[in-house]
Structure formats: structure tokens, C-alpha cells
């Protein structure tokens, strides 16, 4: 039987690229996200290349909805080998005194609580089978804090701590825990961060070549294809034109 990978936030960006990549590697794929039209389009695309796909549409901030979606996974889809905790976002880029409660809640509820809800539902099966691999999508923002990044950076610092905690606690159960920490990746990320302002989003990538979603999917594929005795703890991946969260080189 094919191995099964569950990827959160697969309607766009890194999650979608990872679904396409792991399908090519031979995984059956469970894709999740809120936008069901995008999930169904990806399902069709994957099925065209003979991948078995299960699409689950729910808001990861909603504990009951998340629990109910995972509990309804059919028996033959329940042995989830790989969990990619990717769903997440930055909302706003404001100094701490101007930040919106609604943005803070959305980031904390998605990037931290959502990741925990889903992990808690999937981990028991992995423990029982004494096998599994969890990959948490962190960020350079999990390692550095930059101006106006405050709560987003805090949420990704939390992902770093949760990743390390998971790795320790799951050690006796032969479960691999990894994180991938990208710098700038051109996806819907900046449009979402700037509440739909496309011009502001485009400016983030102006004058440099950012990473693309596929670059991160490559890294995730590398992680899941290592031999059983090898775990990649973390990969920090930056565009060549970006040295740190704040230092980058732009051509005029
Ligand atoms: P995108 O905006 O392109 O994708 C985000 C994905 O998360 C979408 O599929 C979205 O699905 C899903 N998502 C967001 N909120 C929810 C929710 N409440 N419930 C369920 N799914 C949700 O951005 P990226 O691909 O760039 O982001 C993926 C991850 O990578 C995030 O964790 C982000 O923090 C991280 N990251 C991104 C970087 C970048 O520069 N792009 C750099 C470093 C890390 P839907 O809207 O359909 O619900
Ligand atoms: C997303 C990249 O530079 O906005 O995590 O933190 S950044």
C-alpha cells in the first residue's frame, strides 16, 4: 500500500506544491484547507496523475470542526505516515502599539493552536504504529524577530518550541519530527498579510528573486525520503538575495 501524507493548507503556496511533490514521490495525499473549490481543483489535478486523494475542508482554528473532519477519515486512509503542519499566515505588519486584536488572534489561533489541534489528533495513531514523520512549517521569523513582525514572529517561535518539544516527547515512539524554516517565498502569503493589497504584496518581492513554493516542497520531499535512521531536525532555507530576516539585496 502507498504511504499516506496529510498536508494542511494545501489550497495554495507551499502546501499545494508539497502535495504535488509528494504525490510524485508515490504518496496518497490528504489535502486540507478552508477553500473547498481550490481543494477540489487540486484533487482533480492530482487524480489525473493517478494519485489517490482525500480532500477535507475545515477551518483549523475551529477545534470541533478539525476534530470532526479527522474523525471522519475513512479506515483505509487512517494510517497517516507523514503530517505536514503547513497551514498558517501572517496577518498585518504593524508596530505592537498599532496591531489589531483580530490579526493577533488569527495568527495565534491558526499558527499555534491549529497546529496543536491537528497534531493531537494524528499523533496517537503514529504512536500506536511506532512510526511517523511530522514536519512543521516554521520560518526565519521563528529564529529572528523583525520590526512589525512581533506576533507573527512569536507564533513561529512557538512553532520552533513545539517542534523541539514534540521531538523529545515522541522519541520513544520512533516518530520523526522536523521543521522547515523558509525566508521569503512568493505565494499568497503577502497578499494575505496585507489584507488583499496586491501592490504592497508585490513590493515585498520587488528587485530580488524570492524562493518559490516548489523550493520548500523540494526540501520536504528530501526530509521524507531519508532512510529510517535519519531525521532532518530543521532546514533554514533563504533566497540567495536574503541574508537574514531584514538584510536583503535588491536590484534597482
Ligand atoms: P499561502 O497563503 O499561499 O498558503 C497558506 C495556506 O494555509 C492556505 O492553503 C490556506 O488555506 C491555509 N490556511 C490559512 N488559514 C487557515 C485556516 N484557518 N484553516 C485552514 N487552513 C488555513 O502561504 P504560504 O504557502 O506561503 O504559507 C504556508 C506556511 O508557510 C505558513 O505557515 C507560513 O507562515 C509559512 N511561511 C511562509 C513564508 C513565505 O514567505 N511565504 C516564509 C516562511 C514560512 P485556506 O485559505 O484555503 O484556508
Ligand atoms: C514568512 C517570511 O520574512 O515575513 O515567514 O518572516 S517573513
GROMACS .gro file of N, CA and C in nm, residues 75-214:
model
  420
   75UNK      N    1  -1.144   0.437   0.707
   75UNK     CA    2  -1.046   0.343   0.764
   75UNK      C    3  -0.920   0.329   0.679
   76UNK      N    4  -0.941   0.317   0.546
   76UNK     CA    5  -0.824   0.290   0.462
   76UNK      C    6  -0.737   0.414   0.438
   77UNK      N    7  -0.772   0.525   0.504
   77UNK     CA    8  -0.689   0.645   0.495
   77UNK      C    9  -0.627   0.681   0.630
   78UNK      N   10  -0.647   0.592   0.730
   78UNK     CA   11  -0.613   0.635   0.866
   78UNK      C   12  -0.467   0.617   0.906
   79UNK      N   13  -0.393   0.539   0.830
   79UNK     CA   14  -0.252   0.519   0.868
   79UNK      C   15  -0.167   0.631   0.808
   80UNK      N   16  -0.177   0.746   0.870
   80UNK     CA   17  -0.106   0.864   0.818
   80UNK      C   18   0.042   0.855   0.855
   81UNK      N   19   0.126   0.848   0.752
   81UNK     CA   20   0.270   0.832   0.774
   81UNK      C   21   0.339   0.966   0.792
   82UNK      N   22   0.291   1.065   0.716
   82UNK     CA   23   0.357   1.196   0.718
   82UNK      C   24   0.251   1.304   0.742
   83UNK      N   25   0.276   1.389   0.840
   83UNK     CA   26   0.189   1.504   0.865
   83UNK      C   27   0.270   1.630   0.839
   84UNK      N   28   0.226   1.711   0.743
   84UNK     CA   29   0.293   1.839   0.717
   84UNK      C   30   0.204   1.951   0.773
   85UNK      N   31   0.244   2.005   0.887
   85UNK     CA   32   0.170   2.115   0.951
   85UNK      C   33   0.213   2.246   0.885
   86UNK      N   34   0.142   2.281   0.778
   86UNK     CA   35   0.182   2.394   0.696
   86UNK      C   36   0.086   2.513   0.705
   87UNK      N   37  -0.044   2.486   0.730
   87UNK     CA   38  -0.144   2.595   0.729
   87UNK      C   39  -0.099   2.706   0.823
   88UNK      N   40  -0.100   2.827   0.774
   88UNK     CA   41  -0.057   2.937   0.859
   88UNK      C   42  -0.055   3.066   0.782
   89UNK      N   43  -0.031   3.173   0.855
   89UNK     CA   44  -0.032   3.305   0.790
   89UNK      C   45   0.030   3.411   0.881
   90UNK      N   46   0.065   3.522   0.815
   90UNK     CA   47   0.091   3.646   0.887
   90UNK      C   48  -0.028   3.735   0.857
   91UNK      N   49  -0.079   3.803   0.957
   91UNK     CA   50  -0.188   3.899   0.936
   91UNK      C   51  -0.140   4.033   0.988
   92UNK      N   52  -0.120   4.127   0.894
   92UNK     CA   53  -0.073   4.260   0.931
   92UNK      C   54   0.077   4.266   0.951
   93UNK      N   55   0.130   4.387   0.942
   93UNK     CA   56   0.272   4.414   0.971
   93UNK      C   57   0.276   4.553   1.034
   94UNK      N   58   0.242   4.556   1.161
   94UNK     CA   59   0.226   4.684   1.232
   94UNK      C   60   0.310   4.681   1.358
   95UNK      N   61   0.352   4.801   1.404
   95UNK     CA   62   0.419   4.803   1.535
   95UNK      C   63   0.322   4.754   1.642
   96UNK      N   64   0.376   4.706   1.751
   96UNK     CA   65   0.294   4.639   1.852
   96UNK      C   66   0.180   4.729   1.902
   97UNK      N   67   0.205   4.862   1.906
   97UNK     CA   68   0.102   4.952   1.959
   97UNK      C   69  -0.012   4.974   1.861
   98UNK      N   70   0.007   4.932   1.734
   98UNK     CA   71  -0.099   4.951   1.634
   98UNK      C   72  -0.164   4.820   1.590
   99UNK      N   73  -0.111   4.708   1.641
   99UNK     CA   74  -0.159   4.577   1.594
   99UNK      C   75  -0.307   4.557   1.625
  100UNK      N   76  -0.375   4.482   1.537
  100UNK     CA   77  -0.518   4.456   1.557
  100UNK      C   78  -0.535   4.326   1.635
  101UNK      N   79  -0.626   4.329   1.734
  101UNK     CA   80  -0.657   4.206   1.807
  101UNK      C   81  -0.695   4.093   1.711
  102UNK      N   82  -0.775   4.132   1.609
  102UNK     CA   83  -0.826   4.028   1.518
  102UNK      C   84  -0.711   3.961   1.442
  103UNK      N   85  -0.609   4.042   1.404
  103UNK     CA   86  -0.492   3.983   1.337
  103UNK      C   87  -0.416   3.892   1.433
  104UNK      N   88  -0.397   3.940   1.556
  104UNK     CA   89  -0.322   3.860   1.653
  104UNK      C   90  -0.391   3.726   1.679
  105UNK      N   91  -0.525   3.736   1.696
  105UNK     CA   92  -0.599   3.613   1.725
  105UNK      C   93  -0.592   3.516   1.607
  106UNK      N   94  -0.602   3.572   1.487
  106UNK     CA   95  -0.599   3.483   1.369
  106UNK      C   96  -0.465   3.409   1.360
  107UNK      N   97  -0.355   3.483   1.385
  107UNK     CA   98  -0.223   3.418   1.376
  107UNK      C   99  -0.203   3.315   1.487
  108UNK      N  100  -0.240   3.353   1.608
  108UNK     CA  101  -0.220   3.261   1.721
  108UNK      C  102  -0.310   3.138   1.706
  109UNK      N  103  -0.433   3.162   1.665
  109UNK     CA  104  -0.530   3.052   1.653
  109UNK      C  105  -0.494   2.957   1.538
  110UNK      N  106  -0.435   3.011   1.432
  110UNK     CA  107  -0.401   2.925   1.317
  110UNK      C  108  -0.262   2.863   1.337
  111UNK      N  109  -0.162   2.949   1.355
  111UNK     CA  110  -0.022   2.902   1.351
  111UNK      C  111   0.015   2.818   1.472
  112UNK      N  112  -0.047   2.848   1.587
  112UNK     CA  113  -0.011   2.773   1.708
  112UNK      C  114  -0.122   2.674   1.744
  113UNK      N  115  -0.242   2.727   1.769
  113UNK     CA  116  -0.347   2.638   1.820
  113UNK      C  117  -0.391   2.537   1.714
  114UNK      N  118  -0.405   2.582   1.590
  114UNK     CA  119  -0.445   2.491   1.482
  114UNK      C  120  -0.345   2.378   1.464
  115UNK      N  121  -0.218   2.416   1.468
  115UNK     CA  122  -0.111   2.315   1.452
  115UNK      C  123  -0.120   2.211   1.566
  116UNK      N  124  -0.149   2.261   1.687
  116UNK     CA  125  -0.161   2.171   1.803
  116UNK      C  126  -0.285   2.082   1.792
  117UNK      N  127  -0.399   2.141   1.751
  117UNK     CA  128  -0.522   2.062   1.740
  117UNK      C  129  -0.498   1.942   1.648
  118UNK      N  130  -0.443   1.975   1.529
  118UNK     CA  131  -0.428   1.869   1.430
  118UNK      C  132  -0.328   1.764   1.476
  119UNK      N  133  -0.216   1.811   1.531
  119UNK     CA  134  -0.112   1.717   1.575
  119UNK      C  135  -0.168   1.622   1.680
  120UNK      N  136  -0.245   1.676   1.774
  120UNK     CA  137  -0.301   1.595   1.883
  120UNK      C  138  -0.392   1.485   1.829
  121UNK      N  139  -0.457   1.513   1.715
  121UNK     CA  140  -0.547   1.414   1.656
  121UNK      C  141  -0.472   1.306   1.578
  122UNK      N  142  -0.357   1.341   1.523
  122UNK     CA  143  -0.285   1.247   1.436
  122UNK      C  144  -0.180   1.166   1.514
  123UNK      N  145  -0.122   1.227   1.618
  123UNK     CA  146  -0.011   1.163   1.690
  123UNK      C  147  -0.048   1.025   1.750
  124UNK      N  148  -0.168   1.007   1.810
  124UNK     CA  149  -0.195   0.876   1.872
  124UNK      C  150  -0.179   0.758   1.776
  125UNK      N  151  -0.224   0.773   1.652
  125UNK     CA  152  -0.209   0.665   1.552
  125UNK      C  153  -0.063   0.637   1.523
  126UNK      N  154   0.016   0.743   1.514
  126UNK     CA  155   0.160   0.726   1.489
  126UNK      C  156   0.225   0.655   1.608
  127UNK      N  157   0.182   0.690   1.729
  127UNK     CA  158   0.238   0.626   1.850
  127UNK      C  159   0.206   0.478   1.852
  128UNK      N  160   0.083   0.447   1.817
  128UNK     CA  161   0.038   0.307   1.816
  128UNK      C  162   0.120   0.224   1.716
  129UNK      N  163   0.146   0.284   1.600
  129UNK     CA  164   0.219   0.211   1.495
  129UNK      C  165   0.370   0.222   1.512
  130UNK      N  166   0.412   0.303   1.609
  130UNK     CA  167   0.554   0.333   1.632
  130UNK      C  168   0.623   0.374   1.502
  131UNK      N  169   0.560   0.464   1.433
  131UNK     CA  170   0.613   0.512   1.306
  131UNK      C  171   0.540   0.638   1.262
  132UNK      N  172   0.614   0.729   1.202
  132UNK     CA  173   0.551   0.851   1.152
  132UNK      C  174   0.652   0.963   1.140
  133UNK      N  175   0.613   1.067   1.070
  133UNK     CA  176   0.701   1.181   1.050
  133UNK      C  177   0.615   1.307   1.049
  134UNK      N  178   0.646   1.399   1.139
  134UNK     CA  179   0.575   1.528   1.145
  134UNK      C  180   0.670   1.637   1.098
  135UNK      N  181   0.625   1.717   1.003
  135UNK     CA  182   0.707   1.829   0.955
  135UNK      C  183   0.629   1.958   0.980
  136UNK      N  184   0.684   2.042   1.064
  136UNK     CA  185   0.619   2.170   1.095
  136UNK      C  186   0.681   2.280   1.010
  137UNK      N  187   0.597   2.358   0.945
  137UNK     CA  188   0.648   2.469   0.865
  137UNK      C  189   0.664   2.590   0.957
  138UNK      N  190   0.790   2.620   0.988
  138UNK     CA  191   0.822   2.736   1.071
  138UNK      C  192   0.859   2.850   0.978
  139UNK      N  193   0.965   2.923   1.009
  139UNK     CA  194   1.002   3.041   0.929
  139UNK      C  195   1.132   3.099   0.982
  140UNK      N  196   1.195   3.183   0.902
  140UNK     CA  197   1.304   3.267   0.955
  140UNK      C  198   1.247   3.350   1.072
  141UNK      N  199   1.116   3.375   1.067
  141UNK     CA  200   1.051   3.450   1.176
  141UNK      C  201   1.042   3.369   1.305
  142UNK      N  202   1.075   3.241   1.298
  142UNK     CA  203   1.083   3.159   1.420
  142UNK      C  204   1.220   3.167   1.483
  143UNK      N  205   1.314   3.231   1.412
  143UNK     CA  206   1.452   3.237   1.460
  143UNK      C  207   1.496   3.380   1.486
  144UNK      N  208   1.431   3.474   1.418
  144UNK     CA  209   1.463   3.616   1.434
  144UNK      C  210   1.333   3.692   1.457
  145UNK      N  211   1.346   3.809   1.518
  145UNK     CA  212   1.230   3.897   1.531
  145UNK      C  213   1.262   4.027   1.458
  146UNK      N  214   1.173   4.069   1.370
  146UNK     CA  215   1.200   4.192   1.292
  146UNK      C  216   1.092   4.296   1.321
  147UNK      N  217   1.122   4.421   1.285
  147UNK     CA  218   1.028   4.531   1.311
  147UNK      C  219   0.892   4.499   1.251
  148UNK      N  220   0.788   4.520   1.328
  148UNK     CA  221   0.649   4.499   1.287
  148UNK      C  222   0.612   4.352   1.268
  149UNK      N  223   0.705   4.263   1.306
  149UNK     CA  224   0.678   4.119   1.292
  149UNK      C  225   0.625   4.058   1.421
  150UNK      N  226   0.637   4.136   1.529
  150UNK     CA  227   0.602   4.094   1.666
  150UNK      C  228   0.521   3.963   1.684
  151UNK      N  229   0.391   3.966   1.658
  151UNK     CA  230   0.309   3.848   1.691
  151UNK      C  231   0.330   3.734   1.591
  152UNK      N  232   0.351   3.768   1.464
  152UNK     CA  233   0.382   3.660   1.368
  152UNK      C  234   0.511   3.590   1.411
  153UNK      N  235   0.614   3.669   1.445
  153UNK     CA  236   0.741   3.608   1.489
  153UNK      C  237   0.718   3.525   1.616
  154UNK      N  238   0.637   3.575   1.706
  154UNK     CA  239   0.607   3.499   1.829
  154UNK      C  240   0.541   3.366   1.794
  155UNK      N  241   0.451   3.369   1.698
  155UNK     CA  242   0.381   3.244   1.664
  155UNK      C  243   0.477   3.142   1.604
  156UNK      N  244   0.574   3.190   1.526
  156UNK     CA  245   0.670   3.096   1.466
  156UNK      C  246   0.777   3.055   1.567
  157UNK      N  247   0.811   3.144   1.663
  157UNK     CA  248   0.898   3.100   1.773
  157UNK      C  249   0.827   2.988   1.851
  158UNK      N  250   0.696   2.999   1.864
  158UNK     CA  251   0.620   2.893   1.931
  158UNK      C  252   0.628   2.763   1.851
  159UNK      N  253   0.619   2.774   1.719
  159UNK     CA  254   0.629   2.653   1.635
  159UNK      C  255   0.765   2.585   1.658
  160UNK      N  256   0.870   2.667   1.673
  160UNK     CA  257   1.004   2.611   1.698
  160UNK      C  258   1.005   2.534   1.830
  161UNK      N  259   0.948   2.594   1.934
  161UNK     CA  260   0.948   2.529   2.066
  161UNK      C  261   0.862   2.403   2.064
  162UNK      N  262   0.748   2.412   1.996
  162UNK     CA  263   0.659   2.295   1.989
  162UNK      C  264   0.729   2.181   1.914
  163UNK      N  265   0.802   2.218   1.807
  163UNK     CA  266   0.874   2.116   1.729
  163UNK      C  267   0.976   2.044   1.818
  164UNK      N  268   1.052   2.123   1.893
  164UNK     CA  269   1.154   2.062   1.980
  164UNK      C  270   1.087   1.977   2.089
  165UNK      N  271   0.978   2.027   2.144
  165UNK     CA  272   0.906   1.952   2.247
  165UNK      C  273   0.850   1.822   2.192
  166UNK      N  274   0.792   1.829   2.072
  166UNK     CA  275   0.737   1.707   2.010
  166UNK      C  276   0.848   1.604   1.989
  167UNK      N  277   0.964   1.655   1.943
  167UNK     CA  278   1.074   1.562   1.910
  167UNK      C  279   1.117   1.486   2.035
  168UNK      N  280   1.122   1.556   2.148
  168UNK     CA  281   1.162   1.492   2.273
  168UNK      C  282   1.054   1.394   2.320
  169UNK      N  283   0.930   1.440   2.323
  169UNK     CA  284   0.823   1.357   2.379
  169UNK      C  285   0.791   1.235   2.293
  170UNK      N  286   0.817   1.247   2.162
  170UNK     CA  287   0.781   1.137   2.072
  170UNK      C  288   0.898   1.043   2.045
  171UNK      N  289   1.011   1.073   2.109
  171UNK     CA  290   1.133   0.990   2.091
  171UNK      C  291   1.107   0.841   2.115
  172UNK      N  292   1.037   0.804   2.223
  172UNK     CA  293   1.019   0.660   2.248
  172UNK      C  294   0.930   0.592   2.146
  173UNK      N  295   0.864   0.669   2.061
  173UNK     CA  296   0.766   0.611   1.967
  173UNK      C  297   0.816   0.608   1.824
  174UNK      N  298   0.946   0.633   1.806
  174UNK     CA  299   1.006   0.624   1.672
  174UNK      C  300   0.939   0.719   1.572
  175UNK      N  301   0.896   0.834   1.623
  175UNK     CA  302   0.832   0.932   1.534
  175UNK      C  303   0.933   1.044   1.505
  176UNK      N  304   0.957   1.067   1.376
  176UNK     CA  305   1.047   1.176   1.337
  176UNK      C  306   0.974   1.309   1.348
  177UNK      N  307   1.043   1.411   1.395
  177UNK     CA  308   0.985   1.546   1.397
  177UNK      C  309   1.086   1.643   1.337
  178UNK      N  310   1.043   1.713   1.234
  178UNK     CA  311   1.130   1.806   1.161
  178UNK      C  312   1.061   1.941   1.151
  179UNK      N  313   1.143   2.042   1.119
  179UNK     CA  314   1.081   2.169   1.078
  179UNK      C  315   1.155   2.222   0.956
  180UNK      N  316   1.083   2.301   0.878
  180UNK     CA  317   1.144   2.368   0.765
  180UNK      C  318   1.116   2.516   0.785
  181UNK      N  319   1.221   2.596   0.770
  181UNK     CA  320   1.212   2.737   0.808
  181UNK      C  321   1.254   2.825   0.690
  182UNK      N  322   1.157   2.869   0.611
  182UNK     CA  323   1.192   2.948   0.492
  182UNK      C  324   1.204   3.097   0.521
  183UNK      N  325   1.285   3.164   0.438
  183UNK     CA  326   1.280   3.309   0.426
  183UNK      C  327   1.167   3.343   0.331
  184UNK      N  328   1.186   3.449   0.251
  184UNK     CA  329   1.078   3.496   0.163
  184UNK      C  330   1.040   3.395   0.054
  185UNK      N  331   0.916   3.354   0.053
  185UNK     CA  332   0.865   3.265  -0.052
  185UNK      C  333   0.747   3.335  -0.118
  186UNK      N  334   0.750   3.347  -0.249
  186UNK     CA  335   0.640   3.417  -0.316
  186UNK      C  336   0.520   3.322  -0.332
  187UNK      N  337   0.418   3.346  -0.251
  187UNK     CA  338   0.294   3.267  -0.252
  187UNK      C  339   0.181   3.368  -0.230
  188UNK      N  340   0.069   3.323  -0.177
  188UNK     CA  341  -0.037   3.419  -0.140
  188UNK      C  342  -0.007   3.486  -0.005
  189UNK      N  343   0.105   3.445   0.057
  189UNK     CA  344   0.141   3.491   0.192
  189UNK      C  345   0.130   3.642   0.210
  190UNK      N  346   0.194   3.718   0.119
  190UNK     CA  347   0.199   3.864   0.140
  190UNK      C  348   0.065   3.930   0.109
  191UNK      N  349  -0.009   3.876   0.012
  191UNK     CA  350  -0.144   3.930  -0.016
  191UNK      C  351  -0.231   3.911   0.108
  192UNK      N  352  -0.218   3.795   0.170
  192UNK     CA  353  -0.295   3.768   0.292
  192UNK      C  354  -0.248   3.861   0.403
  193UNK      N  355  -0.114   3.874   0.417
  193UNK     CA  356  -0.060   3.959   0.526
  193UNK      C  357  -0.111   4.102   0.515
  194UNK      N  358  -0.114   4.154   0.390
  194UNK     CA  359  -0.158   4.293   0.370
  194UNK      C  360  -0.307   4.301   0.337
  195UNK      N  361  -0.383   4.206   0.385
  195UNK     CA  362  -0.530   4.209   0.377
  195UNK      C  363  -0.578   4.235   0.234
  196UNK      N  364  -0.511   4.173   0.136
  196UNK     CA  365  -0.558   4.180  -0.003
  196UNK      C  366  -0.494   4.291  -0.085
  197UNK      N  367  -0.403   4.369  -0.027
  197UNK     CA  368  -0.339   4.478  -0.102
  197UNK      C  369  -0.226   4.421  -0.190
  198UNK      N  370  -0.260   4.399  -0.318
  198UNK     CA  371  -0.167   4.332  -0.410
  198UNK      C  372  -0.040   4.414  -0.433
  199UNK      N  373  -0.055   4.547  -0.437
  199UNK     CA  374   0.061   4.632  -0.463
  199UNK      C  375   0.163   4.620  -0.350
  200UNK      N  376   0.115   4.625  -0.227
  200UNK     CA  377   0.204   4.610  -0.112
  200UNK      C  378   0.271   4.472  -0.115
  201UNK      N  379   0.192   4.373  -0.153
  201UNK     CA  380   0.244   4.235  -0.158
  201UNK      C  381   0.354   4.225  -0.263
  202UNK      N  382   0.330   4.283  -0.381
  202UNK     CA  383   0.429   4.276  -0.489
  202UNK      C  384   0.560   4.344  -0.447
  203UNK      N  385   0.549   4.452  -0.369
  203UNK     CA  386   0.668   4.526  -0.326
  203UNK      C  387   0.763   4.441  -0.241
  204UNK      N  388   0.708   4.342  -0.172
  204UNK     CA  389   0.791   4.256  -0.087
  204UNK      C  390   0.897   4.185  -0.172
  205UNK      N  391   0.860   4.151  -0.295
  205UNK     CA  392   0.948   4.068  -0.379
  205UNK      C  393   1.017   4.150  -0.489
  206UNK      N  394   0.996   4.282  -0.487
  206UNK     CA  395   1.048   4.369  -0.593
  206UNK      C  396   1.201   4.372  -0.592
  207UNK      N  397   1.263   4.352  -0.707
  207UNK     CA  398   1.407   4.369  -0.720
  207UNK      C  399   1.490   4.252  -0.673
  208UNK      N  400   1.427   4.145  -0.632
  208UNK     CA  401   1.504   4.025  -0.595
  208UNK      C  402   1.430   3.899  -0.638
  209UNK      N  403   1.503   3.791  -0.643
  209UNK     CA  404   1.439   3.663  -0.673
  209UNK      C  405   1.410   3.593  -0.541
  210UNK      N  406   1.281   3.580  -0.507
  210UNK     CA  407   1.248   3.514  -0.381
  210UNK      C  408   1.256   3.361  -0.399
  211UNK      N  409   1.225   3.290  -0.294
  211UNK     CA  410   1.204   3.146  -0.308
  211UNK      C  411   1.066   3.125  -0.369
  212UNK      N  412   1.047   3.007  -0.427
  212UNK     CA  413   0.916   2.968  -0.476
  212UNK      C  414   0.868   2.848  -0.394
  213UNK      N  415   0.737   2.827  -0.394
  213UNK     CA  416   0.679   2.720  -0.311
  213UNK      C  417   0.747   2.585  -0.339
  214UNK      N  418   0.780   2.565  -0.466
  214UNK     CA  419   0.841   2.439  -0.506
  214UNK      C  420   0.976   2.415  -0.437
   0.00000   0.00000   0.00000
